[in-house]
Amino acid sequence: MHHYEQGLSTKQAHKAIPEGHYEEEQGRKGFFGPVSHLIRKNPSTHWTKIDGPLKPHLYDLVELPKKPVMQRLLYNDQTAIYNLWVEPLPASQLKGSRDSDGDLVYFCHRGSGHVLTDYGMLSYTP
């Protein structure tokens, strides 16, 4: 495991969080195993409760039409899930964009590449 620091940081997780900032813990195995601690100016959520049955569902996105536009699949007043198929472009035609809220999740079904994140440049594969 490698230690990496950028911007505002603390010497120990959960301790001495600067006034007006919030700690966000991210890991691959919930509350177990290695995690990252991000210090943010705004909390990531304001959840107070979750209503309704929480049942897993399977949606076969491979069967959707492969359009180069974002297709809204599921949504409510708080969250939306979109599908977007893109064809690889040459490096000269690539454009960058930023999600200022930091609340987008990307899933790669095919191909590979790199994305610049709060953690630096990350490689992705299916």
mmCIF file of N, CA, C and O in Angstrom, residues 18-118:
data_model
loop_
_atom_site.group_PDB
_atom_site.id
_atom_site.type_symbol
_atom_site.label_atom_id
_atom_site.label_comp_id
_atom_site.label_asym_id
_atom_site.label_seq_id
_atom_site.Cartn_x
_atom_site.Cartn_y
_atom_site.Cartn_z
ATOM 1 N N PRO A 18 -10.441 19.617 10.221
ATOM 2 C CA PRO A 18 -10.552 21.082 10.305
ATOM 3 C C PRO A 18 -12.013 21.535 10.415
ATOM 4 O O PRO A 18 -12.916 20.921 9.851
ATOM 5 N N GLU A 19 -12.219 22.602 11.133
ATOM 6 C CA GLU A 19 -13.542 23.202 11.317
ATOM 7 C C GLU A 19 -14.192 23.469 9.961
ATOM 8 O O GLU A 19 -13.553 23.985 9.049
ATOM 9 N N GLY A 20 -15.453 23.088 9.806
ATOM 10 C CA GLY A 20 -16.180 23.323 8.564
ATOM 11 C C GLY A 20 -15.877 22.325 7.466
ATOM 12 O O GLY A 20 -16.267 22.527 6.333
ATOM 13 N N HIS A 21 -15.177 21.233 7.788
ATOM 14 C CA HIS A 21 -14.858 20.204 6.812
ATOM 15 C C HIS A 21 -15.388 18.856 7.286
ATOM 16 O O HIS A 21 -15.702 18.682 8.461
ATOM 17 N N TYR A 22 -15.481 17.915 6.362
ATOM 18 C CA TYR A 22 -16.038 16.597 6.649
ATOM 19 C C TYR A 22 -15.095 15.522 6.131
ATOM 20 O O TYR A 22 -14.488 15.687 5.082
ATOM 21 N N GLU A 23 -15.010 14.431 6.867
ATOM 22 C CA GLU A 23 -14.183 13.319 6.431
ATOM 23 C C GLU A 23 -15.048 12.307 5.692
ATOM 24 O O GLU A 23 -16.149 11.988 6.123
ATOM 25 N N GLU A 24 -14.551 11.811 4.579
ATOM 26 C CA GLU A 24 -15.240 10.787 3.801
ATOM 27 C C GLU A 24 -14.316 9.580 3.719
ATOM 28 O O GLU A 24 -13.160 9.697 3.329
ATOM 29 N N GLU A 25 -14.818 8.429 4.112
ATOM 30 C CA GLU A 25 -14.012 7.205 4.085
ATOM 31 C C GLU A 25 -14.469 6.337 2.922
ATOM 32 O O GLU A 25 -15.655 6.058 2.790
ATOM 33 N N GLN A 26 -13.526 5.921 2.086
ATOM 34 C CA GLN A 26 -13.861 5.095 0.927
ATOM 35 C C GLN A 26 -12.988 3.852 0.930
ATOM 36 O O GLN A 26 -11.791 3.930 1.149
ATOM 37 N N GLY A 27 -13.621 2.702 0.716
ATOM 38 C CA GLY A 27 -12.885 1.449 0.655
ATOM 39 C C GLY A 27 -13.608 0.454 -0.227
ATOM 40 O O GLY A 27 -14.772 0.630 -0.566
ATOM 41 N N ARG A 28 -12.929 -0.606 -0.576
ATOM 42 C CA ARG A 28 -13.520 -1.628 -1.448
ATOM 43 C C ARG A 28 -14.342 -2.650 -0.687
ATOM 44 O O ARG A 28 -15.146 -3.353 -1.257
ATOM 45 N N LYS A 29 -14.119 -2.772 0.615
ATOM 46 C CA LYS A 29 -14.795 -3.812 1.396
ATOM 47 C C LYS A 29 -15.580 -3.213 2.562
ATOM 48 O O LYS A 29 -15.522 -3.717 3.675
ATOM 49 N N GLY A 30 -16.281 -2.120 2.316
ATOM 50 C CA GLY A 30 -17.061 -1.506 3.375
ATOM 51 C C GLY A 30 -16.166 -0.973 4.475
ATOM 52 O O GLY A 30 -15.274 -0.180 4.243
ATOM 53 N N PHE A 31 -16.375 -1.436 5.696
ATOM 54 C CA PHE A 31 -15.597 -0.960 6.828
ATOM 55 C C PHE A 31 -14.400 -1.854 7.119
ATOM 56 O O PHE A 31 -13.797 -1.767 8.179
ATOM 57 N N PHE A 32 -14.027 -2.719 6.202
ATOM 58 C CA PHE A 32 -12.924 -3.647 6.399
ATOM 59 C C PHE A 32 -11.850 -3.412 5.358
ATOM 60 O O PHE A 32 -12.139 -3.043 4.231
ATOM 61 N N GLY A 33 -10.602 -3.658 5.708
ATOM 62 C CA GLY A 33 -9.501 -3.546 4.760
ATOM 63 C C GLY A 33 -9.037 -2.122 4.563
ATOM 64 O O GLY A 33 -9.462 -1.193 5.259
ATOM 65 N N PRO A 34 -8.136 -1.912 3.605
ATOM 66 C CA PRO A 34 -7.583 -0.583 3.351
ATOM 67 C C PRO A 34 -8.664 0.392 2.889
ATOM 68 O O PRO A 34 -9.561 0.027 2.142
ATOM 69 N N VAL A 35 -8.553 1.630 3.350
ATOM 70 C CA VAL A 35 -9.506 2.672 2.964
ATOM 71 C C VAL A 35 -8.758 3.964 2.674
ATOM 72 O O VAL A 35 -7.612 4.131 3.053
ATOM 73 N N SER A 36 -9.441 4.877 2.011
ATOM 74 C CA SER A 36 -8.935 6.231 1.777
ATOM 75 C C SER A 36 -9.780 7.190 2.588
ATOM 76 O O SER A 36 -10.987 6.984 2.745
ATOM 77 N N HIS A 37 -9.165 8.235 3.086
ATOM 78 C CA HIS A 37 -9.880 9.263 3.838
ATOM 79 C C HIS A 37 -9.756 10.579 3.087
ATOM 80 O O HIS A 37 -8.646 11.073 2.879
ATOM 81 N N LEU A 38 -10.889 11.128 2.650
ATOM 82 C CA LEU A 38 -10.909 12.398 1.935
ATOM 83 C C LEU A 38 -11.487 13.462 2.859
ATOM 84 O O LEU A 38 -12.479 13.226 3.542
ATOM 85 N N ILE A 39 -10.879 14.626 2.873
ATOM 86 C CA ILE A 39 -11.379 15.756 3.640
ATOM 87 C C ILE A 39 -12.076 16.687 2.649
ATOM 88 O O ILE A 39 -11.470 17.153 1.690
ATOM 89 N N ARG A 40 -13.364 16.921 2.864
ATOM 90 C CA ARG A 40 -14.158 17.725 1.923
ATOM 91 C C ARG A 40 -14.805 18.904 2.646
ATOM 92 O O ARG A 40 -15.070 18.846 3.835
ATOM 93 N N LYS A 41 -15.111 19.951 1.864
ATOM 94 C CA LYS A 41 -15.784 21.121 2.421
ATOM 95 C C LYS A 41 -17.270 20.872 2.646
ATOM 96 O O LYS A 41 -17.890 21.523 3.472
ATOM 97 N N ASN A 42 -17.851 19.922 1.881
ATOM 98 C CA ASN A 42 -19.280 19.620 2.008
ATOM 99 C C ASN A 42 -19.456 18.138 2.290
ATOM 100 O O ASN A 42 -18.711 17.312 1.755
ATOM 101 N N PRO A 43 -20.455 17.772 3.103
ATOM 102 C CA PRO A 43 -20.690 16.345 3.349
ATOM 103 C C PRO A 43 -21.138 15.653 2.073
ATOM 104 O O PRO A 43 -21.778 16.266 1.219
ATOM 105 N N SER A 44 -20.800 14.373 1.939
ATOM 106 C CA SER A 44 -21.154 13.652 0.722
ATOM 107 C C SER A 44 -22.642 13.325 0.665
ATOM 108 O O SER A 44 -23.196 13.196 -0.407
ATOM 109 N N THR A 45 -23.298 13.166 1.796
ATOM 110 C CA THR A 45 -24.736 12.868 1.817
ATOM 111 C C THR A 45 -25.401 13.575 2.988
ATOM 112 O O THR A 45 -24.743 14.011 3.926
ATOM 113 N N HIS A 46 -26.694 13.685 2.923
ATOM 114 C CA HIS A 46 -27.497 14.201 4.027
ATOM 115 C C HIS A 46 -28.599 13.192 4.350
ATOM 116 O O HIS A 46 -29.720 13.557 4.665
ATOM 117 N N TRP A 47 -28.289 11.908 4.247
ATOM 118 C CA TRP A 47 -29.298 10.883 4.480
ATOM 119 C C TRP A 47 -29.763 10.921 5.924
ATOM 120 O O TRP A 47 -28.977 11.058 6.840
ATOM 121 N N THR A 48 -31.064 10.787 6.094
ATOM 122 C CA THR A 48 -31.617 10.653 7.441
ATOM 123 C C THR A 48 -32.316 9.310 7.602
ATOM 124 O O THR A 48 -32.386 8.783 8.692
ATOM 125 N N LYS A 49 -32.856 8.769 6.510
ATOM 126 C CA LYS A 49 -33.456 7.434 6.543
ATOM 127 C C LYS A 49 -33.641 6.943 5.114
ATOM 128 O O LYS A 49 -33.598 7.726 4.165
ATOM 129 N N ILE A 50 -33.843 5.650 4.966
ATOM 130 C CA ILE A 50 -34.111 5.035 3.670
ATOM 131 C C ILE A 50 -35.465 4.350 3.768
ATOM 132 O O ILE A 50 -35.681 3.530 4.656
ATOM 133 N N ASP A 51 -36.387 4.701 2.885
ATOM 134 C CA ASP A 51 -37.734 4.130 2.900
ATOM 135 C C ASP A 51 -37.880 3.060 1.837
ATOM 136 O O ASP A 51 -37.208 3.100 0.809
ATOM 137 N N GLY A 52 -38.788 2.141 2.081
ATOM 138 C CA GLY A 52 -39.148 1.167 1.061
ATOM 139 C C GLY A 52 -38.298 -0.082 1.084
ATOM 140 O O GLY A 52 -37.268 -0.156 1.748
ATOM 141 N N PRO A 53 -38.748 -1.090 0.350
ATOM 142 C CA PRO A 53 -38.006 -2.349 0.307
ATOM 143 C C PRO A 53 -36.712 -2.196 -0.500
ATOM 144 O O PRO A 53 -36.690 -1.566 -1.544
ATOM 145 N N LEU A 54 -35.658 -2.746 0.035
ATOM 146 C CA LEU A 54 -34.369 -2.698 -0.658
ATOM 147 C C LEU A 54 -34.107 -4.060 -1.252
ATOM 148 O O LEU A 54 -33.590 -4.957 -0.605
ATOM 149 N N LYS A 55 -34.505 -4.247 -2.490
ATOM 150 C CA LYS A 55 -34.342 -5.531 -3.164
ATOM 151 C C LYS A 55 -33.368 -5.378 -4.314
ATOM 152 O O LYS A 55 -33.477 -4.431 -5.085
ATOM 153 N N PRO A 56 -32.415 -6.290 -4.457
ATOM 154 C CA PRO A 56 -31.518 -6.197 -5.612
ATOM 155 C C PRO A 56 -32.263 -6.495 -6.911
ATOM 156 O O PRO A 56 -33.179 -7.308 -6.935
ATOM 157 N N HIS A 57 -31.891 -5.821 -7.971
ATOM 158 C CA HIS A 57 -32.485 -6.025 -9.288
ATOM 159 C C HIS A 57 -31.360 -6.162 -10.303
ATOM 160 O O HIS A 57 -30.310 -5.559 -10.150
ATOM 161 N N LEU A 58 -31.588 -6.911 -11.345
ATOM 162 C CA LEU A 58 -30.605 -7.070 -12.413
ATOM 163 C C LEU A 58 -31.153 -6.422 -13.679
ATOM 164 O O LEU A 58 -32.262 -6.737 -14.108
ATOM 165 N N TYR A 59 -30.371 -5.517 -14.251
ATOM 166 C CA TYR A 59 -30.738 -4.869 -15.497
ATOM 167 C C TYR A 59 -29.663 -5.211 -16.523
ATOM 168 O O TYR A 59 -28.484 -4.931 -16.303
ATOM 169 N N ASP A 60 -30.041 -5.787 -17.638
ATOM 170 C CA ASP A 60 -29.087 -6.192 -18.667
ATOM 171 C C ASP A 60 -28.832 -5.015 -19.601
ATOM 172 O O ASP A 60 -29.522 -4.823 -20.597
ATOM 173 N N LEU A 61 -27.823 -4.203 -19.279
ATOM 174 C CA LEU A 61 -27.529 -3.003 -20.061
ATOM 175 C C LEU A 61 -26.932 -3.330 -21.424
ATOM 176 O O LEU A 61 -26.961 -2.497 -22.322
ATOM 177 N N VAL A 62 -26.404 -4.531 -21.589
ATOM 178 C CA VAL A 62 -25.831 -4.927 -22.873
ATOM 179 C C VAL A 62 -26.909 -4.948 -23.946
ATOM 180 O O VAL A 62 -26.641 -4.717 -25.119
ATOM 181 N N GLU A 63 -28.143 -5.199 -23.563
ATOM 182 C CA GLU A 63 -29.244 -5.280 -24.529
ATOM 183 C C GLU A 63 -29.793 -3.916 -24.937
ATOM 184 O O GLU A 63 -30.602 -3.827 -25.844
ATOM 185 N N LEU A 64 -29.376 -2.843 -24.283
ATOM 186 C CA LEU A 64 -29.864 -1.507 -24.642
ATOM 187 C C LEU A 64 -29.283 -1.066 -25.978
ATOM 188 O O LEU A 64 -28.189 -1.483 -26.352
ATOM 189 N N PRO A 65 -29.984 -0.186 -26.704
ATOM 190 C CA PRO A 65 -29.419 0.362 -27.943
ATOM 191 C C PRO A 65 -28.126 1.121 -27.629
ATOM 192 O O PRO A 65 -28.036 1.808 -26.626
ATOM 193 N N LYS A 66 -27.149 0.969 -28.471
ATOM 194 C CA LYS A 66 -25.847 1.612 -28.251
ATOM 195 C C LYS A 66 -25.863 2.998 -28.898
ATOM 196 O O LYS A 66 -25.433 3.174 -30.027
ATOM 197 N N LYS A 67 -26.350 3.986 -28.138
ATOM 198 C CA LYS A 67 -26.455 5.355 -28.629
ATOM 199 C C LYS A 67 -25.379 6.212 -27.966
ATOM 200 O O LYS A 67 -25.074 6.019 -26.799
ATOM 201 N N PRO A 68 -24.820 7.187 -28.692
ATOM 202 C CA PRO A 68 -23.809 8.058 -28.086
ATOM 203 C C PRO A 68 -24.419 9.204 -27.275
ATOM 204 O O PRO A 68 -23.918 10.313 -27.278
ATOM 205 N N VAL A 69 -25.532 8.949 -26.618
ATOM 206 C CA VAL A 69 -26.165 9.937 -25.733
ATOM 207 C C VAL A 69 -26.459 9.267 -24.404
ATOM 208 O O VAL A 69 -26.635 8.051 -24.332
ATOM 209 N N MET A 70 -26.525 10.069 -23.351
ATOM 210 C CA MET A 70 -26.822 9.506 -22.035
ATOM 211 C C MET A 70 -28.298 9.122 -21.965
ATOM 212 O O MET A 70 -29.167 9.940 -22.249
ATOM 213 N N GLN A 71 -28.559 7.869 -21.617
ATOM 214 C CA GLN A 71 -29.933 7.369 -21.484
ATOM 215 C C GLN A 71 -30.233 7.191 -19.997
ATOM 216 O O GLN A 71 -29.543 6.436 -19.315
ATOM 217 N N ARG A 72 -31.246 7.877 -19.493
ATOM 218 C CA ARG A 72 -31.598 7.747 -18.079
ATOM 219 C C ARG A 72 -32.297 6.412 -17.871
ATOM 220 O O ARG A 72 -33.296 6.115 -18.520
ATOM 221 N N LEU A 73 -31.768 5.605 -16.959
ATOM 222 C CA LEU A 73 -32.315 4.276 -16.708
ATOM 223 C C LEU A 73 -33.206 4.254 -15.471
ATOM 224 O O LEU A 73 -34.334 3.795 -15.529
ATOM 225 N N LEU A 74 -32.677 4.710 -14.371
ATOM 226 C CA LEU A 74 -33.393 4.712 -13.093
ATOM 227 C C LEU A 74 -33.209 6.075 -12.447
ATOM 228 O O LEU A 74 -32.149 6.680 -12.557
ATOM 229 N N TYR A 75 -34.219 6.556 -11.747
ATOM 230 C CA TYR A 75 -34.074 7.854 -11.098
ATOM 231 C C TYR A 75 -35.120 8.044 -10.007
ATOM 232 O O TYR A 75 -36.141 7.365 -9.958
ATOM 233 N N ASN A 76 -34.816 8.963 -9.115
ATOM 234 C CA ASN A 76 -35.775 9.511 -8.172
ATOM 235 C C ASN A 76 -35.382 10.962 -7.960
ATOM 236 O O ASN A 76 -34.577 11.495 -8.718
ATOM 237 N N ASP A 77 -35.908 11.636 -6.945
ATOM 238 C CA ASP A 77 -35.596 13.053 -6.781
ATOM 239 C C ASP A 77 -34.191 13.292 -6.233
ATOM 240 O O ASP A 77 -33.729 14.425 -6.185
ATOM 241 N N GLN A 78 -33.480 12.248 -5.840
ATOM 242 C CA GLN A 78 -32.136 12.385 -5.281
ATOM 243 C C GLN A 78 -31.035 11.829 -6.191
ATOM 244 O O GLN A 78 -29.912 12.292 -6.156
ATOM 245 N N THR A 79 -31.364 10.809 -6.978
ATOM 246 C CA THR A 79 -30.341 10.064 -7.709
ATOM 247 C C THR A 79 -30.820 9.712 -9.109
ATOM 248 O O THR A 79 -32.005 9.504 -9.323
ATOM 249 N N ALA A 80 -29.885 9.630 -10.028
ATOM 250 C CA ALA A 80 -30.202 9.166 -11.378
ATOM 251 C C ALA A 80 -29.068 8.272 -11.868
ATOM 252 O O ALA A 80 -27.903 8.520 -11.575
ATOM 253 N N ILE A 81 -29.423 7.222 -12.598
ATOM 254 C CA ILE A 81 -28.450 6.314 -13.195
ATOM 255 C C ILE A 81 -28.646 6.370 -14.699
ATOM 256 O O ILE A 81 -29.757 6.187 -15.198
ATOM 257 N N TYR A 82 -27.545 6.641 -15.403
ATOM 258 C CA TYR A 82 -27.578 6.790 -16.859
ATOM 259 C C TYR A 82 -26.692 5.738 -17.510
ATOM 260 O O TYR A 82 -25.769 5.225 -16.906
ATOM 261 N N ASN A 83 -26.971 5.466 -18.767
ATOM 262 C CA ASN A 83 -26.148 4.586 -19.581
ATOM 263 C C ASN A 83 -25.619 5.406 -20.754
ATOM 264 O O ASN A 83 -26.347 6.178 -21.362
ATOM 265 N N LEU A 84 -24.319 5.243 -21.063
ATOM 266 C CA LEU A 84 -23.714 5.953 -22.182
ATOM 267 C C LEU A 84 -22.710 5.037 -22.852
ATOM 268 O O LEU A 84 -21.795 4.543 -22.212
ATOM 269 N N TRP A 85 -22.922 4.770 -24.136
ATOM 270 C CA TRP A 85 -21.971 3.980 -24.931
ATOM 271 C C TRP A 85 -21.138 4.959 -25.733
ATOM 272 O O TRP A 85 -21.671 5.839 -26.398
ATOM 273 N N VAL A 86 -19.820 4.795 -25.682
ATOM 274 C CA VAL A 86 -18.939 5.649 -26.470
ATOM 275 C C VAL A 86 -17.945 4.794 -27.236
ATOM 276 O O VAL A 86 -17.522 3.746 -26.766
ATOM 277 N N GLU A 87 -17.598 5.261 -28.411
ATOM 278 C CA GLU A 87 -16.572 4.600 -29.214
ATOM 279 C C GLU A 87 -15.236 5.267 -28.895
ATOM 280 O O GLU A 87 -15.183 6.479 -28.678
ATOM 281 N N PRO A 88 -14.158 4.500 -28.876
ATOM 282 C CA PRO A 88 -12.842 5.093 -28.608
ATOM 283 C C PRO A 88 -12.496 6.148 -29.662
ATOM 284 O O PRO A 88 -12.801 5.992 -30.838
ATOM 285 N N LEU A 89 -11.865 7.225 -29.220
ATOM 286 C CA LEU A 89 -11.445 8.303 -30.106
ATOM 287 C C LEU A 89 -9.918 8.392 -30.117
ATOM 288 O O LEU A 89 -9.268 8.020 -29.144
ATOM 289 N N PRO A 90 -9.352 8.926 -31.191
ATOM 290 C CA PRO A 90 -7.906 9.171 -31.168
ATOM 291 C C PRO A 90 -7.591 10.256 -30.133
ATOM 292 O O PRO A 90 -8.440 11.091 -29.814
ATOM 293 N N ALA A 91 -6.381 10.239 -29.612
ATOM 294 C CA ALA A 91 -5.977 11.173 -28.557
ATOM 295 C C ALA A 91 -6.220 12.627 -28.957
ATOM 296 O O ALA A 91 -6.574 13.459 -28.122
ATOM 297 N N SER A 92 -6.072 12.958 -30.222
ATOM 298 C CA SER A 92 -6.247 14.342 -30.679
ATOM 299 C C SER A 92 -7.696 14.830 -30.554
ATOM 300 O O SER A 92 -7.945 16.026 -30.547
ATOM 301 N N GLN A 93 -8.653 13.908 -30.448
ATOM 302 C CA GLN A 93 -10.065 14.300 -30.365
ATOM 303 C C GLN A 93 -10.640 14.182 -28.954
ATOM 304 O O GLN A 93 -11.807 14.477 -28.734
ATOM 305 N N LEU A 94 -9.836 13.754 -27.988
ATOM 306 C CA LEU A 94 -10.335 13.580 -26.624
ATOM 307 C C LEU A 94 -10.572 14.917 -25.953
ATOM 308 O O LEU A 94 -9.832 15.868 -26.163
ATOM 309 N N LYS A 95 -11.624 15.003 -25.145
ATOM 310 C CA LYS A 95 -11.938 16.204 -24.379
ATOM 311 C C LYS A 95 -12.077 15.802 -22.914
ATOM 312 O O LYS A 95 -12.472 14.685 -22.601
ATOM 313 N N GLY A 96 -11.783 16.711 -22.035
ATOM 314 C CA GLY A 96 -11.924 16.445 -20.604
ATOM 315 C C GLY A 96 -13.156 17.122 -20.045
ATOM 316 O O GLY A 96 -13.660 18.098 -20.592
ATOM 317 N N SER A 97 -13.655 16.588 -18.955
ATOM 318 C CA SER A 97 -14.759 17.217 -18.239
ATOM 319 C C SER A 97 -14.580 16.909 -16.760
ATOM 320 O O SER A 97 -13.831 16.014 -16.391
ATOM 321 N N ARG A 98 -15.259 17.667 -15.914
ATOM 322 C CA ARG A 98 -15.115 17.470 -14.476
ATOM 323 C C ARG A 98 -16.481 17.432 -13.836
ATOM 324 O O ARG A 98 -17.358 18.231 -14.161
ATOM 325 N N ASP A 99 -16.634 16.500 -12.904
ATOM 326 C CA ASP A 99 -17.842 16.418 -12.094
ATOM 327 C C ASP A 99 -17.549 17.171 -10.802
ATOM 328 O O ASP A 99 -16.890 16.646 -9.909
ATOM 329 N N SER A 100 -18.014 18.399 -10.701
ATOM 330 C CA SER A 100 -17.658 19.243 -9.560
ATOM 331 C C SER A 100 -18.208 18.722 -8.236
ATOM 332 O O SER A 100 -17.663 19.022 -7.181
ATOM 333 N N ASP A 101 -19.280 17.933 -8.262
ATOM 334 C CA ASP A 101 -19.830 17.390 -7.019
ATOM 335 C C ASP A 101 -19.085 16.141 -6.568
ATOM 336 O O ASP A 101 -19.203 15.733 -5.423
ATOM 337 N N GLY A 102 -18.367 15.514 -7.463
ATOM 338 C CA GLY A 102 -17.653 14.290 -7.112
ATOM 339 C C GLY A 102 -18.591 13.129 -6.825
ATOM 340 O O GLY A 102 -18.280 12.244 -6.045
ATOM 341 N N ASP A 103 -19.757 13.120 -7.457
ATOM 342 C CA ASP A 103 -20.739 12.087 -7.151
ATOM 343 C C ASP A 103 -21.073 11.195 -8.349
ATOM 344 O O ASP A 103 -22.109 10.557 -8.374
ATOM 345 N N LEU A 104 -20.201 11.128 -9.329
ATOM 346 C CA LEU A 104 -20.423 10.241 -10.465
ATOM 347 C C LEU A 104 -19.667 8.932 -10.276
ATOM 348 O O LEU A 104 -18.565 8.922 -9.753
ATOM 349 N N VAL A 105 -20.276 7.845 -10.700
ATOM 350 C CA VAL A 105 -19.627 6.539 -10.684
ATOM 351 C C VAL A 105 -19.591 6.036 -12.119
ATOM 352 O O VAL A 105 -20.594 6.068 -12.817
ATOM 353 N N TYR A 106 -18.434 5.588 -12.567
ATOM 354 C CA TYR A 106 -18.281 5.095 -13.927
ATOM 355 C C TYR A 106 -18.076 3.586 -13.902
ATOM 356 O O TYR A 106 -17.360 3.077 -13.049
ATOM 357 N N PHE A 107 -18.690 2.886 -14.843
ATOM 358 C CA PHE A 107 -18.515 1.445 -15.002
ATOM 359 C C PHE A 107 -18.048 1.198 -16.424
ATOM 360 O O PHE A 107 -18.664 1.671 -17.372
ATOM 361 N N CYS A 108 -16.957 0.477 -16.564
ATOM 362 C CA CYS A 108 -16.408 0.173 -17.886
ATOM 363 C C CYS A 108 -16.766 -1.258 -18.256
ATOM 364 O O CYS A 108 -16.336 -2.195 -17.592
ATOM 365 N N HIS A 109 -17.587 -1.433 -19.298
ATOM 366 C CA HIS A 109 -17.997 -2.768 -19.729
ATOM 367 C C HIS A 109 -16.983 -3.369 -20.682
ATOM 368 O O HIS A 109 -16.755 -4.563 -20.696
ATOM 369 N N ARG A 110 -16.387 -2.530 -21.500
ATOM 370 C CA ARG A 110 -15.427 -2.962 -22.519
ATOM 371 C C ARG A 110 -14.340 -1.915 -22.644
ATOM 372 O O ARG A 110 -14.583 -0.741 -22.436
ATOM 373 N N GLY A 111 -13.155 -2.331 -23.049
ATOM 374 C CA GLY A 111 -12.070 -1.387 -23.290
ATOM 375 C C GLY A 111 -11.296 -1.060 -22.024
ATOM 376 O O GLY A 111 -11.494 -1.659 -20.977
ATOM 377 N N SER A 112 -10.413 -0.102 -22.146
ATOM 378 C CA SER A 112 -9.593 0.323 -21.019
ATOM 379 C C SER A 112 -9.149 1.753 -21.269
ATOM 380 O O SER A 112 -9.321 2.285 -22.362
ATOM 381 N N GLY A 113 -8.591 2.381 -20.258
ATOM 382 C CA GLY A 113 -8.131 3.756 -20.411
ATOM 383 C C GLY A 113 -7.658 4.322 -19.093
ATOM 384 O O GLY A 113 -7.329 3.587 -18.161
ATOM 385 N N HIS A 114 -7.675 5.648 -19.016
ATOM 386 C CA HIS A 114 -7.223 6.353 -17.826
ATOM 387 C C HIS A 114 -8.226 7.458 -17.520
ATOM 388 O O HIS A 114 -8.801 8.053 -18.435
ATOM 389 N N VAL A 115 -8.388 7.745 -16.235
ATOM 390 C CA VAL A 115 -9.260 8.840 -15.816
ATOM 391 C C VAL A 115 -8.561 9.581 -14.676
ATOM 392 O O VAL A 115 -7.964 8.966 -13.799
ATOM 393 N N LEU A 116 -8.598 10.921 -14.722
ATOM 394 C CA LEU A 116 -8.001 11.741 -13.683
ATOM 395 C C LEU A 116 -9.016 11.913 -12.562
ATOM 396 O O LEU A 116 -10.131 12.382 -12.800
ATOM 397 N N THR A 117 -8.666 11.517 -11.330
ATOM 398 C CA THR A 117 -9.576 11.547 -10.193
ATOM 399 C C THR A 117 -8.955 12.309 -9.032
ATOM 400 O O THR A 117 -7.824 12.796 -9.131
ATOM 401 N N ASP A 118 -9.683 12.384 -7.918
ATOM 402 C CA ASP A 118 -9.139 12.972 -6.689
ATOM 403 C C ASP A 118 -7.926 12.196 -6.195
ATOM 404 O O ASP A 118 -7.145 12.690 -5.396
#
